[in-house]
mmCIF file of C-alpha atoms in Angstrom:
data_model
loop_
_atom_site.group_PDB
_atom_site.id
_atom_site.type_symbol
_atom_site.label_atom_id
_atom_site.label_comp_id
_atom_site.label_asym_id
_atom_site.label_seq_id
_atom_site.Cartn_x
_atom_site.Cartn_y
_atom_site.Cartn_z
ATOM 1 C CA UNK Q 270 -19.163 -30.499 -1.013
ATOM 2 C CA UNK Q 271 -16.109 -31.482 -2.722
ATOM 3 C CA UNK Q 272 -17.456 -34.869 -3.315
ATOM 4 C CA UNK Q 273 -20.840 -33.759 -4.857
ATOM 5 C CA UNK Q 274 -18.857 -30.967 -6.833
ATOM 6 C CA UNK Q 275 -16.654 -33.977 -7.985
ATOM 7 C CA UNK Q 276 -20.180 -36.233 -8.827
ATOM 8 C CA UNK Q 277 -21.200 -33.203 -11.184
ATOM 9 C CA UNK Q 278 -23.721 -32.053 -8.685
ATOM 10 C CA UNK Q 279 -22.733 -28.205 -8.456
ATOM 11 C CA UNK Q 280 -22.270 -27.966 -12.505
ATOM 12 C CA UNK Q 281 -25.526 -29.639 -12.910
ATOM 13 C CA UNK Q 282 -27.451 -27.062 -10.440
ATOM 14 C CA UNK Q 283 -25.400 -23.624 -11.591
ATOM 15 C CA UNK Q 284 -26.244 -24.860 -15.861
ATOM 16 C CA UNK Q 285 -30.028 -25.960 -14.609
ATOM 17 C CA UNK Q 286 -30.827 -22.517 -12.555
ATOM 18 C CA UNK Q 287 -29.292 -20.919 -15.248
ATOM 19 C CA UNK Q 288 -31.628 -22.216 -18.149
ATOM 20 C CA UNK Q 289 -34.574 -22.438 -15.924
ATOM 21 C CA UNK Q 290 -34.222 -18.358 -14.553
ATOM 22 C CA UNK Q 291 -31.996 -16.696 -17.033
ATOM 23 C CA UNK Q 292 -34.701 -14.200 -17.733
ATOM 24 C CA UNK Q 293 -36.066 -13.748 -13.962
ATOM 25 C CA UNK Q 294 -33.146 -12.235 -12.304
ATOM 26 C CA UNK Q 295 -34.732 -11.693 -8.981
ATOM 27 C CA UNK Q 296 -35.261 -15.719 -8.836
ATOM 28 C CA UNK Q 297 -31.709 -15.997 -10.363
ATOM 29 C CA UNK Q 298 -30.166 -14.193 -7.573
ATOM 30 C CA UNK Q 299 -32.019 -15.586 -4.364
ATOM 31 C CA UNK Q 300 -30.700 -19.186 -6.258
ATOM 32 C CA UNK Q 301 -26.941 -18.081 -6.857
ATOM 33 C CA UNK Q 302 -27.261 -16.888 -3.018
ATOM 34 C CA UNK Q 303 -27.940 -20.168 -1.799
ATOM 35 C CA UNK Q 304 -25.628 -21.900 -3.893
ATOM 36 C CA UNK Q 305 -22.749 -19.368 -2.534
ATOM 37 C CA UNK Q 306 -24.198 -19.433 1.155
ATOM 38 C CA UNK Q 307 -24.117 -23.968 1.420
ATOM 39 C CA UNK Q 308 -20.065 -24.629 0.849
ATOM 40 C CA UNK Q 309 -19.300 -22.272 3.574
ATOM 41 C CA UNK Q 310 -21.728 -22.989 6.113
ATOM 42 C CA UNK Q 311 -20.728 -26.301 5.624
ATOM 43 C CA UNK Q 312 -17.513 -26.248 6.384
ATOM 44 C CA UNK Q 313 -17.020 -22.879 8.545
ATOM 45 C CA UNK Q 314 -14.729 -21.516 5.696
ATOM 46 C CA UNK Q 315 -15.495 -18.807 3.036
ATOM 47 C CA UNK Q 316 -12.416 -19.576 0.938
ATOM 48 C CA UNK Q 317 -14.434 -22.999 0.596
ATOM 49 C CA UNK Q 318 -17.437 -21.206 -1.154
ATOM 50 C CA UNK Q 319 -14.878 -19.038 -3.283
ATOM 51 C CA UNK Q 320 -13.391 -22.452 -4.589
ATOM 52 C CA UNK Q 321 -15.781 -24.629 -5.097
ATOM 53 C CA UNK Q 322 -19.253 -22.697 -6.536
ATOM 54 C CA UNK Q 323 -17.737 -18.978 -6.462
ATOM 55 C CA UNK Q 324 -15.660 -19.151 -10.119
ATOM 56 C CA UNK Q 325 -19.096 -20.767 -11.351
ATOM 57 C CA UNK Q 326 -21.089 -18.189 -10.110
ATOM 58 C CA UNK Q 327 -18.644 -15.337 -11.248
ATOM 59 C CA UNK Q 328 -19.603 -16.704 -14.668
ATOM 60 C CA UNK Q 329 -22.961 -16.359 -14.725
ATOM 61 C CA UNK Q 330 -22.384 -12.668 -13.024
ATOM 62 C CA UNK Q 331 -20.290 -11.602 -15.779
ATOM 63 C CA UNK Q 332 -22.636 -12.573 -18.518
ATOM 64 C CA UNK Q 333 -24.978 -10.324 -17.081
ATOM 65 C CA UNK Q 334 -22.788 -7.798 -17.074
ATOM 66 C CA UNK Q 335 -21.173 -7.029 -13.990
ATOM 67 C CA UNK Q 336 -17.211 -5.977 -13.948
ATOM 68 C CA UNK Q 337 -14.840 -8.228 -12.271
ATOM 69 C CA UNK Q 338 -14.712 -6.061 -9.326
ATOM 70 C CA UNK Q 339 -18.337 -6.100 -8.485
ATOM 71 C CA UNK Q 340 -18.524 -9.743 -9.183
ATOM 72 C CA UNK Q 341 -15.160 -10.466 -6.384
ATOM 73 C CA UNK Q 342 -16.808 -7.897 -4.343
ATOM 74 C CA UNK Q 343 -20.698 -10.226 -4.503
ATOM 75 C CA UNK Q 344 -18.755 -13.334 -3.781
ATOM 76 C CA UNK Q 345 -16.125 -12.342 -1.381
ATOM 77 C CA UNK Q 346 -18.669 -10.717 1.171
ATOM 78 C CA UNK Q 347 -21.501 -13.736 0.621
ATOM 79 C CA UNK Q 348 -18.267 -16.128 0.950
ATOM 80 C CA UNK Q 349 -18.058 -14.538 4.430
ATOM 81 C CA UNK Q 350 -21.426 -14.794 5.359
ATOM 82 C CA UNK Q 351 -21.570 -18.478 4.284
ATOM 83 C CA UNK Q 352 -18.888 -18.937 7.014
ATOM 84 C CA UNK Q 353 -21.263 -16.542 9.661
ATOM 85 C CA UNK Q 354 -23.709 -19.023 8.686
ATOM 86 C CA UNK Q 355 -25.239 -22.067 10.303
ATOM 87 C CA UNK Q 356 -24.529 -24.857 11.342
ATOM 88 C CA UNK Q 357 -20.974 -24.356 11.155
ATOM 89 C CA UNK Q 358 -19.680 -21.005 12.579
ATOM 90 C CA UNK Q 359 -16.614 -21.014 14.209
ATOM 91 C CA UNK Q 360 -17.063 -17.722 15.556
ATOM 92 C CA UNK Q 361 -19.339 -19.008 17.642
ATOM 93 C CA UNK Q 362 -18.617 -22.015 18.196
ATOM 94 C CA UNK Q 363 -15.220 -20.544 19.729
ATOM 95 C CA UNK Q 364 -16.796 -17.948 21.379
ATOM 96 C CA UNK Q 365 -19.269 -20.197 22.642
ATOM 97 C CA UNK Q 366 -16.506 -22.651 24.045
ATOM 98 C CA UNK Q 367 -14.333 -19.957 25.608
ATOM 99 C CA UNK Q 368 -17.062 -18.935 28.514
ATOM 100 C CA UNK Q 369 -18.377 -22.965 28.691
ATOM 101 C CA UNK Q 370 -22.099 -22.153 26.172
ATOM 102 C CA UNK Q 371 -23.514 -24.602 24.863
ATOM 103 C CA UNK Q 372 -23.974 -24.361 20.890
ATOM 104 C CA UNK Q 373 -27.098 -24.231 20.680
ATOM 105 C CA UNK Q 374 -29.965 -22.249 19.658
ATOM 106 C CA UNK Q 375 -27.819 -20.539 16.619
ATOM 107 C CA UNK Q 376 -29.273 -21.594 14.133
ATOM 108 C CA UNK Q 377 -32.011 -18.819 13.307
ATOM 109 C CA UNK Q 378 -30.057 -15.984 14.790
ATOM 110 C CA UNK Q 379 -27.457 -17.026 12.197
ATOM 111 C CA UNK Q 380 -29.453 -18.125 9.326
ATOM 112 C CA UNK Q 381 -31.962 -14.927 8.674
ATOM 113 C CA UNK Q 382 -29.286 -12.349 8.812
ATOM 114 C CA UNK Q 383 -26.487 -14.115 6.879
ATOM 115 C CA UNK Q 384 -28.949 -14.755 4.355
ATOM 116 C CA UNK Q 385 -30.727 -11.454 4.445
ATOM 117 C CA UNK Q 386 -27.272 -9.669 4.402
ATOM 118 C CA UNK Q 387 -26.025 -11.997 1.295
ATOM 119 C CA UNK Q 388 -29.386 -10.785 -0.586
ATOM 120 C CA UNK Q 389 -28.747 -7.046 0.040
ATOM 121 C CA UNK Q 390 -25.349 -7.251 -1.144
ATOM 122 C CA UNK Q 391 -26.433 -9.489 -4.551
ATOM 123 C CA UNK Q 392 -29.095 -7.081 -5.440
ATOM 124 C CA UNK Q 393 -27.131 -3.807 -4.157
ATOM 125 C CA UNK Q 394 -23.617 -4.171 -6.586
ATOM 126 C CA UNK Q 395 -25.834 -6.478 -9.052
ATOM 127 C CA UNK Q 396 -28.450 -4.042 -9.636
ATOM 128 C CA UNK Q 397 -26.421 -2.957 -12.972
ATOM 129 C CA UNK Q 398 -27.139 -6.789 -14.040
ATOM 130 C CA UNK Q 399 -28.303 -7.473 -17.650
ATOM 131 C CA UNK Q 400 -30.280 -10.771 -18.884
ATOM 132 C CA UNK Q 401 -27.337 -13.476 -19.351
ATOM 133 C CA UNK Q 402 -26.158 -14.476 -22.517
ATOM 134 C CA UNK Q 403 -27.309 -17.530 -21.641
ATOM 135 C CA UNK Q 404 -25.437 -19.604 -25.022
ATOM 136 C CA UNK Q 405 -21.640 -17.949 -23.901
ATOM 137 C CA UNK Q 406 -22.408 -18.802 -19.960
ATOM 138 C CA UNK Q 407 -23.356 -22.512 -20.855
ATOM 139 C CA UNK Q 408 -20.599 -22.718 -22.999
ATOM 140 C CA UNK Q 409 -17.908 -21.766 -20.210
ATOM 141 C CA UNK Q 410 -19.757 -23.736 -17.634
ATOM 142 C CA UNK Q 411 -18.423 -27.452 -17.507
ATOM 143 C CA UNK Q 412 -21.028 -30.042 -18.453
ATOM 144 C CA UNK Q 413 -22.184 -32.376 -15.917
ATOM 145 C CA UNK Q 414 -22.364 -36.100 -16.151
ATOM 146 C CA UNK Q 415 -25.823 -37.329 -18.316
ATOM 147 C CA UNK Q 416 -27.552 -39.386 -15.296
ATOM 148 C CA UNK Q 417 -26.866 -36.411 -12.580
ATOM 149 C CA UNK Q 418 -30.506 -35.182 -11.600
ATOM 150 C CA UNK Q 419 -32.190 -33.108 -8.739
ATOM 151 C CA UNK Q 420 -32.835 -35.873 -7.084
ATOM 152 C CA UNK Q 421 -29.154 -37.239 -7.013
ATOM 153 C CA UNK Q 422 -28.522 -33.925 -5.789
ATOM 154 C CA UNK Q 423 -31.025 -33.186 -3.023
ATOM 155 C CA UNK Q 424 -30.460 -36.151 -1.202
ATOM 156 C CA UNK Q 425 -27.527 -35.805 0.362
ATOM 157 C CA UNK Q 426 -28.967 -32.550 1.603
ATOM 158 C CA UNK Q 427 -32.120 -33.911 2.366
ATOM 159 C CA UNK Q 428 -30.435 -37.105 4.895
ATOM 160 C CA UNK Q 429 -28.413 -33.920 6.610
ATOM 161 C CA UNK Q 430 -30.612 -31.890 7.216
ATOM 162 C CA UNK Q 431 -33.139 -34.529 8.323
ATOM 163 C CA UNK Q 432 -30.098 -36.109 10.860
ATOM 164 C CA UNK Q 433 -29.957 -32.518 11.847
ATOM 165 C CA UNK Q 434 -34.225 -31.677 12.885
ATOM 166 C CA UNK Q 435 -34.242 -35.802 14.485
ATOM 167 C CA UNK Q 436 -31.523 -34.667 16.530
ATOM 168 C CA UNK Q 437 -33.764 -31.353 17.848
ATOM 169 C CA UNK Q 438 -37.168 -32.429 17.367
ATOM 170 C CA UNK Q 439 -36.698 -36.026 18.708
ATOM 171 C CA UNK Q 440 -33.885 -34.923 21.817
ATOM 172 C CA UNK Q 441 -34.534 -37.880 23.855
ATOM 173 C CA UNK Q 442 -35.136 -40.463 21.391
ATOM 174 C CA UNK Q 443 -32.819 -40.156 18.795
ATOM 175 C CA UNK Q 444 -28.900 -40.519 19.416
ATOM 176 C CA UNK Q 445 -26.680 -37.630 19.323
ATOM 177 C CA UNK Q 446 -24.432 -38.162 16.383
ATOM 178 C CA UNK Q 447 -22.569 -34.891 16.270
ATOM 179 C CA UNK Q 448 -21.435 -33.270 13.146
ATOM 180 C CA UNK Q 449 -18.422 -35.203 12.421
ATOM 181 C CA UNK Q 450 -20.528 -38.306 11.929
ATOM 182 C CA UNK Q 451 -23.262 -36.291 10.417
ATOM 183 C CA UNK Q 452 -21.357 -35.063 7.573
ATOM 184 C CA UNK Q 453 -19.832 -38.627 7.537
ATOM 185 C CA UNK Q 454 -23.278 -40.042 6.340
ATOM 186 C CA UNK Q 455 -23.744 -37.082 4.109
ATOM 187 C CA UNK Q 456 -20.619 -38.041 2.354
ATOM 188 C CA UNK Q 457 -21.315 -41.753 2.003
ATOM 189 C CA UNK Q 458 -25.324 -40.997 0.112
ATOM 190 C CA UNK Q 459 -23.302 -38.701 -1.599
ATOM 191 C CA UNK Q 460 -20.945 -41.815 -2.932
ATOM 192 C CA UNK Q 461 -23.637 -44.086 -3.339
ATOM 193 C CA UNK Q 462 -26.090 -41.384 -5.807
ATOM 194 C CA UNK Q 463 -23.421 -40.127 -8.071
ATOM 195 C CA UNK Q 464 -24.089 -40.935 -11.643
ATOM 196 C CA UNK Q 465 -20.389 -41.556 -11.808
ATOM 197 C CA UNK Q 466 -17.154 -43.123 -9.984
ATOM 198 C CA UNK Q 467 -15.723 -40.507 -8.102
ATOM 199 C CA UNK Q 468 -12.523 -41.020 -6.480
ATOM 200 C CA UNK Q 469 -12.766 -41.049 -2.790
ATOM 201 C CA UNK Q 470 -9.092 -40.640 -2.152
ATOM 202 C CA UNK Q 471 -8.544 -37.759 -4.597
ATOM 203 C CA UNK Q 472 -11.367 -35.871 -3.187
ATOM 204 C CA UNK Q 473 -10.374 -36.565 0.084
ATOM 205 C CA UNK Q 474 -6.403 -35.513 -0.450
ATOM 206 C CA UNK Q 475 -7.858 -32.388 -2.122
ATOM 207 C CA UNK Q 476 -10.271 -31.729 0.240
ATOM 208 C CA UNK Q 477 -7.217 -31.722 3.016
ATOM 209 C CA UNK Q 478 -5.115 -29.578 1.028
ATOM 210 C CA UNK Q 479 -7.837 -26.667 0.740
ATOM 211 C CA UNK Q 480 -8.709 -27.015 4.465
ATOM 212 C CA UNK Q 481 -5.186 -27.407 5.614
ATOM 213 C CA UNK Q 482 -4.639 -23.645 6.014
ATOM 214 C CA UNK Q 483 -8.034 -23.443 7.851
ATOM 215 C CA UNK Q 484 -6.396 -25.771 10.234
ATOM 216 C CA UNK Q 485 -3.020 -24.474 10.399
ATOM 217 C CA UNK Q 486 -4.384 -21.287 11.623
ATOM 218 C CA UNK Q 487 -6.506 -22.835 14.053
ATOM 219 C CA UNK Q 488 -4.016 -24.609 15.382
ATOM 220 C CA UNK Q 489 -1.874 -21.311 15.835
ATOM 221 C CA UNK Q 490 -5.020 -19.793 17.224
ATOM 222 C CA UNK Q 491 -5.177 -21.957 19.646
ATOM 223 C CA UNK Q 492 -1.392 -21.428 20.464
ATOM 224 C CA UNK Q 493 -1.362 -17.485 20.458
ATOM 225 C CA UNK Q 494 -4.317 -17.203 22.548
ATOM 226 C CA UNK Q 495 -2.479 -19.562 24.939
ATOM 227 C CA UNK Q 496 0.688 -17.748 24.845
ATOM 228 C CA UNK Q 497 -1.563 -14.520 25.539
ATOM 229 C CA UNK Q 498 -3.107 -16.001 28.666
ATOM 230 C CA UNK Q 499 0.190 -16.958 30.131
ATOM 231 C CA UNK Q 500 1.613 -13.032 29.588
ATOM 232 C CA UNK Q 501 -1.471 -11.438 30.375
ATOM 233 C CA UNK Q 502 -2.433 -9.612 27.575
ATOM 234 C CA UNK Q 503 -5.518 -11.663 27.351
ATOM 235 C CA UNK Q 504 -6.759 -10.840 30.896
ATOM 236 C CA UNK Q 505 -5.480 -6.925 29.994
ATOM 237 C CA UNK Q 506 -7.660 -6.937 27.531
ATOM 238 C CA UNK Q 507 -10.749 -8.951 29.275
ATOM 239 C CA UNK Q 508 -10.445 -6.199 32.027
ATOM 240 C CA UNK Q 509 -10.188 -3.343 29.803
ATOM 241 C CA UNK Q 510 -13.634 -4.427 27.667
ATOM 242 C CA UNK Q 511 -15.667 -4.672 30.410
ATOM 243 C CA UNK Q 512 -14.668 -1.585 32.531
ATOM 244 C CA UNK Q 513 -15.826 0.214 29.265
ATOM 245 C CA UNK Q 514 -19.133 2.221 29.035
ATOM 246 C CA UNK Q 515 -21.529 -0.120 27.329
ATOM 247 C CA UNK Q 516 -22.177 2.379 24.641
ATOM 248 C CA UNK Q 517 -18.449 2.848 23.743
ATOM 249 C CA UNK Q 518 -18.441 -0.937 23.252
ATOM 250 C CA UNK Q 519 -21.025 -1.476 20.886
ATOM 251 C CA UNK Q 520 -20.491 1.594 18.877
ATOM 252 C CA UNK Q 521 -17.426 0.857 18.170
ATOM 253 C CA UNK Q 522 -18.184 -2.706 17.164
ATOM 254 C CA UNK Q 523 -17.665 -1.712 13.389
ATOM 255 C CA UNK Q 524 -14.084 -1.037 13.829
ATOM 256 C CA UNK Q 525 -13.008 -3.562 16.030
ATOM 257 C CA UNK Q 526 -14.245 -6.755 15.167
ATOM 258 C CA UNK Q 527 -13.105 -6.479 11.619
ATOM 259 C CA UNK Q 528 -9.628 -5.008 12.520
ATOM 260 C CA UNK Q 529 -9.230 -7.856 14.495
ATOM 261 C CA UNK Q 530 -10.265 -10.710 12.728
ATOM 262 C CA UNK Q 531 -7.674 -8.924 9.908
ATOM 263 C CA UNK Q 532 -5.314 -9.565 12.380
ATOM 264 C CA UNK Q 533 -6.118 -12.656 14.217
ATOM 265 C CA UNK Q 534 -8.564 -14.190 12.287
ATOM 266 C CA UNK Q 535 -10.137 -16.930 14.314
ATOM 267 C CA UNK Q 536 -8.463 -16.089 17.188
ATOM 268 C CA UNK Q 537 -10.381 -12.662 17.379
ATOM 269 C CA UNK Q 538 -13.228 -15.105 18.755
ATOM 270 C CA UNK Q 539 -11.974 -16.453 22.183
ATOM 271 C CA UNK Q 540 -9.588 -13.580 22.555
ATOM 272 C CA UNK Q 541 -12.297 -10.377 22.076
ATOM 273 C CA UNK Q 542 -15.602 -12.322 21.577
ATOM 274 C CA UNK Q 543 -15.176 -13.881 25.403
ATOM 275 C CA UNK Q 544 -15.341 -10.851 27.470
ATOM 276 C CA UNK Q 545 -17.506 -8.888 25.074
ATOM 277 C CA UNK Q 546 -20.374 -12.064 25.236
ATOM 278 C CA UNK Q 547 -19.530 -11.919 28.928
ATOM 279 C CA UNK Q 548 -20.535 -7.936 29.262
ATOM 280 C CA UNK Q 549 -23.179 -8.413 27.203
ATOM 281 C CA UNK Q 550 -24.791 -11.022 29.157
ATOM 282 C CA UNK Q 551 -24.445 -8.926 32.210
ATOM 283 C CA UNK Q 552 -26.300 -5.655 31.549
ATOM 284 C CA UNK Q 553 -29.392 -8.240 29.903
ATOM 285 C CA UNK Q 554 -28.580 -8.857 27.017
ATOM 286 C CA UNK Q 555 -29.506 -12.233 25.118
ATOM 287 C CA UNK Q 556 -25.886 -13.927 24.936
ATOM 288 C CA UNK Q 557 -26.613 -16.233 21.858
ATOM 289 C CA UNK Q 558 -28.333 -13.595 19.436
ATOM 290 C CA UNK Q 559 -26.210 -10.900 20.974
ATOM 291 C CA UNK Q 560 -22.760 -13.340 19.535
ATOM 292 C CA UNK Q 561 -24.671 -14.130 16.245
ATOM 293 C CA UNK Q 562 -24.187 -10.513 15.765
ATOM 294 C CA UNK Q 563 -20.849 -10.125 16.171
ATOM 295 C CA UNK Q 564 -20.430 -13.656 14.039
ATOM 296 C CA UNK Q 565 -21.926 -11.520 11.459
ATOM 297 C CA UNK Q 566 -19.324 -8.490 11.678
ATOM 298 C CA UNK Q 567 -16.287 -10.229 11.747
ATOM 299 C CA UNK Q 568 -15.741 -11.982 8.492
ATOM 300 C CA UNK Q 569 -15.588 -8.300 6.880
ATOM 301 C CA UNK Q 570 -12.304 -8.405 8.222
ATOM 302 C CA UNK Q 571 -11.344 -11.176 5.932
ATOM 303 C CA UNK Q 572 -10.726 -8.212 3.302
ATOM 304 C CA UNK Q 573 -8.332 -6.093 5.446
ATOM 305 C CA UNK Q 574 -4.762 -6.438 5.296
ATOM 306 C CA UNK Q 575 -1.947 -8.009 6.801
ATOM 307 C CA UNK Q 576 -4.200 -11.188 6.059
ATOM 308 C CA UNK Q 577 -6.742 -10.311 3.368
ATOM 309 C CA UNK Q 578 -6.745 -13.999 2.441
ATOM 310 C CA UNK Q 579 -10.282 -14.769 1.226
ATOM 311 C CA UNK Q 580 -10.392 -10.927 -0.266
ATOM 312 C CA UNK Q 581 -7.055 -12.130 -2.638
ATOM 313 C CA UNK Q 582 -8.457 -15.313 -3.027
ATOM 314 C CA UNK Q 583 -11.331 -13.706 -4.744
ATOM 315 C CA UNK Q 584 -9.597 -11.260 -6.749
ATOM 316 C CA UNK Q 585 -7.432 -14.562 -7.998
ATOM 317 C CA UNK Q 586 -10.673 -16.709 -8.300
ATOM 318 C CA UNK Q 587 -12.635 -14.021 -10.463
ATOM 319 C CA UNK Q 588 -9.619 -12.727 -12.430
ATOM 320 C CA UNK Q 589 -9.066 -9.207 -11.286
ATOM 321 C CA UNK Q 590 -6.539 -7.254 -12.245
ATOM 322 C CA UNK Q 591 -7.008 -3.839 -10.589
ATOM 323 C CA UNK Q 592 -5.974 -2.409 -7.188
ATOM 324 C CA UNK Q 593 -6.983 -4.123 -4.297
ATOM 325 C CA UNK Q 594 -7.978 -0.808 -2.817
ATOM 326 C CA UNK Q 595 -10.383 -0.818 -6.106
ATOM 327 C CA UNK Q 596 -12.058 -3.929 -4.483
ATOM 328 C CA UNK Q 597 -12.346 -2.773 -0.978
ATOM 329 C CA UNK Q 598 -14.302 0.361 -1.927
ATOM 330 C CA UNK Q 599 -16.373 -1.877 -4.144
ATOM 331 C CA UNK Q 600 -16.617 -4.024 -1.368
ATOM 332 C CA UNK Q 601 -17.512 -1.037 1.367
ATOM 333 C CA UNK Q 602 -21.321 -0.122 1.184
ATOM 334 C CA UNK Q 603 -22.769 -3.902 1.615
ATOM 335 C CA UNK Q 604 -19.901 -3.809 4.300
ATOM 336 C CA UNK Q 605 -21.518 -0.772 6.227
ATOM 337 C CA UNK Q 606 -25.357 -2.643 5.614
ATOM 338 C CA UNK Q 607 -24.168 -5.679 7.493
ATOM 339 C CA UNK Q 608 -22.052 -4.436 10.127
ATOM 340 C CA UNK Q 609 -24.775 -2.135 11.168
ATOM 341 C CA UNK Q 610 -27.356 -5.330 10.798
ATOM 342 C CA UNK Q 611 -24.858 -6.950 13.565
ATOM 343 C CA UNK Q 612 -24.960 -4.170 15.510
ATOM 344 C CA UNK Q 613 -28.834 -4.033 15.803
ATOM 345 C CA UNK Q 614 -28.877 -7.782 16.726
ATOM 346 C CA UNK Q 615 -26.701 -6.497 19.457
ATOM 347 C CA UNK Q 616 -28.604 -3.719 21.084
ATOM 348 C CA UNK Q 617 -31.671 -5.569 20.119
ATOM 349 C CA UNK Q 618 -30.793 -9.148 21.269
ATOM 350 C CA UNK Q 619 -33.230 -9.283 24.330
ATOM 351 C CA UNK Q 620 -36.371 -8.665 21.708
ATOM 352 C CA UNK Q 621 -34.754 -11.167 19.342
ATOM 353 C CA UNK Q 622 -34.308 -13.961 21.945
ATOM 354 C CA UNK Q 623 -37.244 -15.739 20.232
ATOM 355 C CA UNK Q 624 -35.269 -16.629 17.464
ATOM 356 C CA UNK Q 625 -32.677 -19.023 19.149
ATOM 357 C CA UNK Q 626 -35.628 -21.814 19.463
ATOM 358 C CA UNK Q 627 -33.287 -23.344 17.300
#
């Protein structure tokens, strides 16, 4: 992403889907969704969507409108859902790890509700939204190069996801790349269809620098949860999910994914997500749909404090200068939509099996 945004390619679309759907704001929205949804699900990381398209899209919000609250508010919780989303969720993927699942069959149970949750909240704190001044908007937005076109855009997407379907469609003909190598490709059509040089080495030292806290806390993840196994506390806490009445569980869901991803973050996955896939599973549930949503519930806890770092991120990103408790109630009824959307997939999981055909 960095490298197309670097190549012009995410100027070019936000100034293009801007003068093509000023005046069609349904159209306008579904297309700002996307462009907010791709960084993160890329990468696993919201504060990835908030950096690279989210001040463009804030932009275009404003124009329209919308107060800087609303506008954090639309891109912090669609920057979380881009990181719910498919086909990188780490969520799931650590959930997934911690009781030996394979990752696979995500995709759909991940895809429609992200997106279907990003388009509620759009549309629910955008409704206010006012035709852009479309002259002021284009003159904020940065120009992109002159030879940048849709097709110099689409094709990196188009060799992904087409590495992607081989992989599924084709499972005993074509090779298993893996992701790594798959986004390795991406990267390199990327290189070779810019209209311009772009400088490999910059992008990639900056790229590092805005993942390096994504890994940091990974990596301390990783050494908590250990540290918790050793002492206990994660077996305490294993035993005391599943001797729970099933009810008392998932009702609760609301309040204690969030409030622990606010104070684990990733580590909420393979430290609460385990036992609760595992109890799941047991009384019939479908496993995979039931931990898409839960994927879907816990990146609402990137707005709670001690952490809060995507919510301040935001605020920084957009330019807010209120209370943060201003953006947290702004941030609170799209909240309540999707964590009860989660919760459905939960109870509902066994119908919704159909979905994780891929």
């Amino acid at each position: 992403m960095n490298l197309l945004k670097e190549a012009g390619g995410v100027t070019f679309a936000v100034r293009a889907i801007l003068k093509k759907f000023h005046h069609r704001r349904f159209i306008l929205f579904l297309l700002l969704v996307c462009l907010l949804l791709i960084p993160g699900a890329l990468t696993g990381a919201g504060s990835v969507t908030v950096l690279i398209t989210g001040s463009l899209v804030a932009v275009v919000l404003k124009y329209m409108g919308l107060d800087n609250i609303r506008v954090a508010a639309i891109i912090f919780i669609i920057a979380g859902l881009s990181a719910a989303a498919p086909p990188v969720s780490l969520w799931a993927m650590l959930t997934a790890a911690g009781i030996n699942m394979p990752y696979v069959g995500f995709f759909l149970p991940l895809l429609l509700p992200c997106l279907l949750g990003a388009l509620l909240t759009i549309f629910i704190l955008g409704w206010k939204a006012r035709p852009v001044d479309i002259e002021k908007a284009l003159a904020e937005i940065p120009v992109p190069p002159e030879k940048m076109n849709w097709w110099r855009l689409t094709l990196p997407f188009s060799v992904f996801l087409a590495l992607v379907v081989a992989g599924r469609v084709f499972p005993f003909s074509f090779p298993i790349l893996g992701l790594p190598l798959i986004f390795a490709l991406t990267a390199l059509v990327t290189i070779l269809a810019s209209p311009v040089r772009v400088n490999v080495w910059k992008t990639a030292l900056n790229t590092t620098e805005q993942l390096l806290p994504l890994v940091g806390t990974l990596t301390c993840v990783g050494v908590l949860v250990q540290i918790m196994t050793l002492t206990g506390v994660r077996g305490l806490i294993s035993v005391s999910v599943v001797t729970l009445p099933v009810v008392v569980v998932v009702a609760s869901l609301f309040l204690t994914l969030p409030l622990s991803e606010a104070v684990l973050m990733w580590g909420a996955a393979p430290v609460l997500g385990v036992p609760l896939v595992l109890l799941f599973n047991t009384r019939g549930l479908d496993p995979v749909v039931a931990l898409a949503g839960m994927s879907l519930i816990w990146p609402l806890g990137d707005a709670l404090p001690p952490t809060a770092i995507i919510g301040r991120l935001t605020m920084d990103t957009v330019g807010v200068k209120e209370r943060y408790s201003s953006f947290l109630k702004m941030c609170l009824v799209p909240a309540m939509i999707i964590a009860l959307l989660g919760t459905l997939m939960i109870i509902f999981s066994k119908k919704l099996s159909f979905l994780t055909i891929f």
